[in-house]
Structures are given as structure tokens and as C-alpha cells.
Coordinates of C-alpha atoms in Angstrom, one line a residue:
X792 CA -12.6 20.7 -9.2
X793 CA -9.2 19.1 -9.7
X794 CA -7.5 17.1 -12.4
X795 CA -4.6 14.7 -11.7
X796 CA -2.7 11.8 -13.2
X797 CA -2.9 8.4 -11.5
X798 CA -1.8 4.8 -11.7
X799 CA -3.9 1.8 -10.7
X800 CA -1.8 -1.0 -9.2
X801 CA -2.5 -4.2 -7.2
X802 CA -0.6 -6.5 -4.9
X803 CA -2.2 -9.9 -4.9
X804 CA -5.5 -8.3 -5.9
X805 CA -5.4 -5.6 -3.2
X806 CA -5.8 -2.6 -5.5
X807 CA -5.2 1.1 -4.9
X808 CA -5.0 4.3 -6.9
X809 CA -1.4 5.6 -6.7
X810 CA -0.6 9.3 -7.3
X811 CA 2.9 10.6 -7.8
X812 CA 2.9 13.7 -5.4
X813 CA 6.3 14.7 -6.6
X814 CA 4.3 16.0 -9.6
X815 CA 0.7 16.1 -8.5
X816 CA -1.1 17.9 -5.7
X817 CA -4.3 16.4 -4.3
X818 CA -7.1 18.5 -2.7
X819 CA -9.6 17.3 -0.2
X820 CA -7.8 14.0 0.2
X821 CA -10.4 12.2 2.3
X822 CA -13.2 13.0 -0.2
X823 CA -10.9 12.3 -3.1
X824 CA -10.1 8.8 -1.7
X825 CA -13.8 8.0 -1.5
X826 CA -14.5 9.3 -5.0
X827 CA -11.7 7.5 -6.8
X828 CA -12.3 4.2 -4.9
X829 CA -16.0 3.9 -5.8
X830 CA -16.3 0.9 -8.1
X831 CA -19.4 2.1 -9.8
X832 CA -18.9 5.9 -10.1
X833 CA -15.1 6.2 -9.7
X834 CA -12.0 4.4 -10.8
X835 CA -12.5 1.5 -8.4
X836 CA -10.1 0.5 -5.6
X837 CA -9.5 -0.4 -2.0
X838 CA -8.2 3.1 -1.4
X839 CA -5.8 5.9 -2.4
X840 CA -2.1 5.9 -2.0
X841 CA 0.0 9.1 -2.3
X842 CA 3.7 8.7 -3.1
X843 CA 5.4 11.7 -1.5
X844 CA 8.9 13.2 -0.7
X845 CA 10.2 12.4 2.8
X846 CA 12.8 14.0 5.0
X847 CA 13.3 10.7 6.9
X848 CA 13.4 8.1 4.1
X849 CA 13.7 7.7 0.4
X850 CA 10.0 8.1 0.0
X851 CA 6.8 8.5 2.0
X852 CA 3.5 6.7 1.6
X853 CA 0.3 8.3 2.7
X854 CA -2.7 6.0 2.3
X855 CA -6.5 6.3 2.7
X856 CA -9.2 3.6 2.8
X857 CA -12.0 3.5 0.4
X858 CA -14.3 5.2 3.0
X859 CA -11.9 8.2 3.1
X860 CA -10.3 7.4 6.5
X861 CA -6.5 7.4 6.7
X862 CA -4.7 4.2 7.5
X863 CA -1.3 3.6 9.0
X864 CA 0.0 0.9 6.7
X865 CA -0.7 -1.6 4.0
X866 CA 1.9 -4.2 3.1
X867 CA 0.6 -4.8 -0.4
X868 CA 0.7 -1.0 -1.1
X869 CA 4.3 -0.8 0.1
X870 CA 5.3 -3.4 -2.6
X871 CA 3.4 -1.4 -5.2
X872 CA 5.2 1.8 -4.2
X873 CA 8.5 0.0 -4.5
X874 CA 7.6 -1.1 -8.1
X875 CA 6.3 2.4 -9.0
X876 CA 9.3 4.4 -7.9
X877 CA 11.8 2.0 -9.6
X878 CA 10.0 1.2 -12.8
X879 CA 9.1 4.9 -13.3
X880 CA 12.7 6.1 -12.7
X881 CA 12.2 7.9 -9.4
X882 CA 15.1 5.8 -8.0
X883 CA 17.7 3.3 -9.3
X884 CA 18.2 1.7 -5.8
X885 CA 17.2 -1.9 -5.3
X886 CA 16.8 -1.4 -1.6
X887 CA 14.7 1.7 -0.5
X888 CA 13.3 3.0 2.7
X889 CA 9.7 4.0 2.9
X890 CA 8.2 6.3 5.6
X891 CA 4.7 5.3 6.7
X892 CA 2.5 6.2 9.7
X893 CA 3.6 2.8 11.1
X894 CA 7.3 3.7 10.9
X895 CA 10.0 3.3 8.2
X896 CA 9.9 0.1 6.1
X897 CA 12.8 -1.4 4.2
X898 CA 12.0 -2.7 0.7
X899 CA 14.2 -5.1 -1.2
X900 CA 13.3 -4.9 -4.9
X901 CA 13.7 -8.1 -7.0
X902 CA 14.4 -7.0 -10.6
X903 CA 13.7 -9.1 -13.7
X904 CA 14.2 -7.7 -17.2
X905 CA 14.7 -4.2 -15.9
X906 CA 11.5 -4.1 -13.9
X907 CA 10.4 -5.0 -10.4
X908 CA 8.9 -8.5 -10.3
X909 CA 8.5 -9.1 -6.5
X910 CA 9.3 -7.1 -3.4
X911 CA 10.5 -8.3 0.0
X912 CA 9.4 -5.9 2.8
X913 CA 10.8 -5.8 6.3
X914 CA 7.4 -5.2 8.0
X915 CA 9.0 -4.6 11.4
X916 CA 8.2 -6.2 14.8
X917 CA 4.8 -7.5 15.7
X918 CA 3.1 -5.7 18.6
X919 CA 1.4 -8.1 21.0
X920 CA 0.6 -5.9 24.0
X921 CA -3.2 -5.2 23.9
X922 CA -3.1 -1.6 24.8
X923 CA -0.7 -0.9 21.9
X924 CA -2.8 -2.8 19.3
X925 CA -5.3 -1.4 20.7
X926 CA -7.5 -4.0 22.4
X927 CA -9.5 -3.1 25.5
X928 CA -7.9 -5.7 27.7
X929 CA -5.7 -5.7 30.7
X930 CA -3.9 -8.8 29.7
X931 CA -0.2 -8.8 28.7
X932 CA -1.1 -10.6 25.5
X933 CA -4.3 -11.4 23.8
X934 CA -3.7 -14.9 22.4
X935 CA -6.4 -17.5 21.6
X936 CA -8.9 -15.6 23.8
X937 CA -12.7 -16.1 23.5
X938 CA -14.8 -13.4 21.9
X939 CA -18.5 -13.5 21.3
X940 CA -19.6 -12.1 18.0
X941 CA -23.1 -12.4 16.7
X942 CA -23.9 -15.1 19.3
X943 CA -20.9 -17.3 18.3
X944 CA -17.6 -17.7 20.2
X945 CA -14.4 -17.1 18.3
X946 CA -10.9 -17.7 19.5
X947 CA -9.0 -14.5 18.7
X948 CA -5.3 -13.5 18.7
X949 CA -4.5 -9.8 18.6
X950 CA -1.5 -8.5 16.7
X951 CA -0.5 -5.1 15.4
X952 CA 1.7 -4.8 12.3
X953 CA 1.5 -1.0 12.5
X954 CA -2.3 -1.3 12.2
X955 CA -4.6 -3.5 14.4
X956 CA -5.5 -7.1 13.6
X957 CA -7.7 -9.7 15.2
X958 CA -6.9 -13.2 13.8
X959 CA -9.3 -16.1 14.3
X960 CA -8.8 -19.6 13.0
X961 CA -11.8 -21.4 11.4
X962 CA -12.4 -24.7 9.7
X963 CA -13.6 -23.4 6.3
X964 CA -12.8 -20.0 4.8
X965 CA -14.6 -20.6 1.6
X966 CA -18.0 -21.1 3.1
X967 CA -17.6 -18.4 5.8
X968 CA -20.1 -15.5 5.7
X969 CA -17.5 -12.7 6.0
X970 CA -19.9 -10.1 4.8
X971 CA -22.1 -10.7 7.9
X972 CA -19.5 -11.3 10.5
X973 CA -16.7 -9.0 9.4
X974 CA -18.5 -5.7 10.2
X975 CA -19.4 -7.0 13.6
X976 CA -15.7 -7.7 14.4
X977 CA -14.7 -4.3 13.0
X978 CA -17.0 -2.4 15.3
X979 CA -16.9 -4.6 18.4
X980 CA -16.5 -2.7 21.6
X981 CA -13.3 -4.5 22.4
X982 CA -11.6 -2.6 19.6
X983 CA -11.5 1.1 20.3
X984 CA -10.0 2.1 16.9
X985 CA -11.9 -0.6 15.0
X986 CA -10.1 -3.7 13.7
X987 CA -8.9 -5.6 10.7
X988 CA -10.0 -9.2 11.0
X989 CA -8.4 -12.2 9.5
X990 CA -10.4 -15.5 9.2
X991 CA -7.7 -18.1 8.6
X992 CA -7.7 -21.8 7.9
X993 CA -4.7 -24.0 8.5
X994 CA -4.0 -26.2 5.5
X995 CA -0.7 -27.6 6.9
X996 CA 2.3 -26.3 8.8
X997 CA 3.5 -24.3 5.8
X998 CA 0.3 -23.2 4.3
X999 CA -2.6 -21.0 5.5
X1000 CA -5.7 -19.9 3.6
X1001 CA -7.0 -16.5 4.7
X1002 CA -9.8 -14.0 4.1
X1003 CA -9.7 -10.5 5.4
X1004 CA -12.2 -7.9 6.5
X1005 CA -10.4 -4.5 6.5
X1006 CA -11.7 -1.6 8.6
X1007 CA -12.9 1.1 6.3
X1008 CA -12.8 -1.1 3.2
X1009 CA -14.7 -4.3 3.8
X1010 CA -13.5 -7.6 2.3
X1011 CA -10.4 -7.2 0.1
X1012 CA -8.6 -9.7 -2.1
X1013 CA -5.4 -9.4 0.0
X1014 CA -3.9 -7.7 3.0
X1015 CA -0.2 -7.7 3.6
X1016 CA -0.2 -6.6 7.2
X1017 CA -3.0 -9.1 7.8
X1018 CA -1.0 -11.9 6.2
X1019 CA 1.9 -11.0 8.6
X1020 CA -0.4 -10.9 11.6
X1021 CA -1.9 -14.3 10.7
X1022 CA 1.5 -15.9 10.4
X1023 CA 2.5 -14.5 13.8
X1024 CA -0.8 -15.6 15.3
X1025 CA -0.5 -19.1 13.8
X1026 CA 3.1 -19.5 15.2
X1027 CA 2.1 -18.2 18.6
X1028 CA -0.7 -20.8 18.7
X1029 CA 1.5 -23.6 17.6
X1030 CA -0.3 -24.2 14.3
X1031 CA 2.7 -23.4 12.0
X1032 CA 6.4 -22.8 12.3
X1033 CA 7.7 -19.3 11.7
X1034 CA 7.4 -19.3 7.9
X1035 CA 4.5 -20.1 5.6
X1036 CA 2.7 -19.3 2.4
X1037 CA -0.5 -17.3 2.9
X1038 CA -3.1 -18.1 0.3
X1039 CA -5.4 -15.1 -0.1
X1040 CA -8.2 -14.6 -2.6
X1041 CA -6.0 -12.5 -4.9
X1042 CA -2.8 -14.5 -4.7
X1043 CA -0.1 -15.9 -2.4
X1044 CA 2.3 -14.1 -0.1
X1045 CA 5.3 -15.6 1.6
X1046 CA 5.6 -14.5 5.2
X1047 CA 8.6 -15.2 7.5
X1048 CA 8.8 -14.2 11.2
X1049 CA 12.5 -14.1 12.1
X1050 CA 12.2 -14.6 15.8
X1051 CA 15.9 -13.9 16.5
X1052 CA 15.4 -10.4 15.0
X1053 CA 11.8 -10.3 16.0
X1054 CA 11.1 -9.0 12.5
X1055 CA 8.4 -10.1 10.0
X1056 CA 9.3 -10.3 6.3
X1057 CA 6.7 -10.3 3.5
X1058 CA 7.5 -11.3 -0.1
X1059 CA 5.0 -10.9 -2.9
X1060 CA 4.1 -9.5 -6.3
X1061 CA 3.2 -6.0 -7.5
X1062 CA 1.5 -5.1 -10.8
X1063 CA 0.5 -2.1 -12.8
X1064 CA -3.0 -2.2 -14.1
X1065 CA -3.4 1.1 -16.0
X1066 CA -2.6 4.8 -16.0
X1067 CA -5.1 7.6 -16.4
X1068 CA -6.2 11.2 -15.8
X1069 CA -9.2 12.0 -13.7
X1070 CA -11.2 15.2 -13.1
X1071 CA -13.2 15.4 -9.9

């Protein structure tokens, strides 16, 4: 049995349970992530995020999906970590570095009335080589390639933003049966480590609607790395320029791919929901 304090936070509806591991120690992390994430018997979330000390950056983020598996990165979670550490007095910096399994991310905190309102995250460079995403393909890039899923052909672009994404553009995200198709993408043989899948609809050259099926979590209201991957895929396919608003179920993220730097920047909100103490 263990008891610990937590905060529930969300970025554009992508909600996680956050634990300050400067003060708390979590046992059996994988099982704990499953327990707290359960929306019927737990707190309810897309996963568990541990805010930890780092010897490489200002802070370290360890994150776990709602099924207990560890994930490399989550863009929405990085923004929430930025808000947590500033608003709760762990730092007074407005630019911080955050260690993740996908490398060190740089967060610029936009402050209003003494609290973080939005966060701009340097999400790093998109990885397009299939073997590094990973995608089981000998191609140099996997852009607009045909993939059969459940008897239908989808045009897929593969991008890693520290974790693997398959982006496919469809005509109507609202009517799409993501609960049926998402799991079949996630476990497709082409993706040896499973895949996060973005089903995106081009509204205009500056606006994209998107739904996401996250490996280990199912459909979520938002996915920061997925929004970044979708903007990169849209630009590579000529559907948009290098900057757009990504409209997700939980809110809107602004994504910019600086092609000169080959860096992707994500700007969006972060919100506290509530604090609590739980015994498991």
C-alpha cells in the first residue's frame, strides 16, 4: 500500500496525473499508472507523469500510459510540467529545460498575472527515416504510402517526434470510426513498437482538424507530439505551409516547423484541474 499527493492537469484535454517526485516516491510505477488512470475506479486520466530531479536538465519527466506502459514523450504533458514547476515555486525561470526519454526539450513559459498561461515547446527535429520511427520499411522516407487496414487503403506518412506517429489524411474526422480503426493501426505489423495514429482533415492551408489514437491509451482529446507530426506530414505532402493551427477535440495547438532550424515548435495551454491524496 502507498499514499501520495498528486495533481490532475490537462493540456487541451489531454489529462494526466502529475506527481512531484522531489517530495513523493512512487512504488510499482506501471501498476500505479494503470490504477490512477482508470476512469471508473481510479482518478481518471490518460496516464501518469512523474516530475523528477535531473542531472542533465532543470527537471526530468517520466511518463506512463494508462495501460501502464512507459512512453518516450508527450507534448501536452511537457507544457503541464512547465506550468507545475513554475506555479508551484520549483523554479522562477521562464525558460526551462526538461529531460525526457526523447531528449531534452526547451520550454518557454508565457506568464500572465504571476502564473503560466501558455507554453511554447521546442519539440526538436522530426525523424523521417522509417527505421528510426520505427516502421518496417526499407524506404528512405515513408511519405504518402499506401497501407491496407481493415480492407481499406489509407495514405500514410510516418514521422517520429520522439515517439512514433502514422499520419493519414481523411475527408471527415467527425464521422470517422476511430474506435474501430485506431487499434488496427496501432498493432499493424508494419509498426514493430506499435504506433500513434493521427486521422487529419485539411480545413485550409493554415488549419487542420485532427483526431488521435494513442498507443497504450486509445483515443485522447489531444496529443502534442501527434499535432507536431501532423503539421510536418501536411507540409511534406503540400497540404499546408510550415505553420498551422491544429484543432483537436480538447482544444487548439499552434504548430510551427522552422525548416531552417529543422525544429518543430508547439504552443498551447496548460491547466490545473485539482489536487488530491490517494492511497493504493
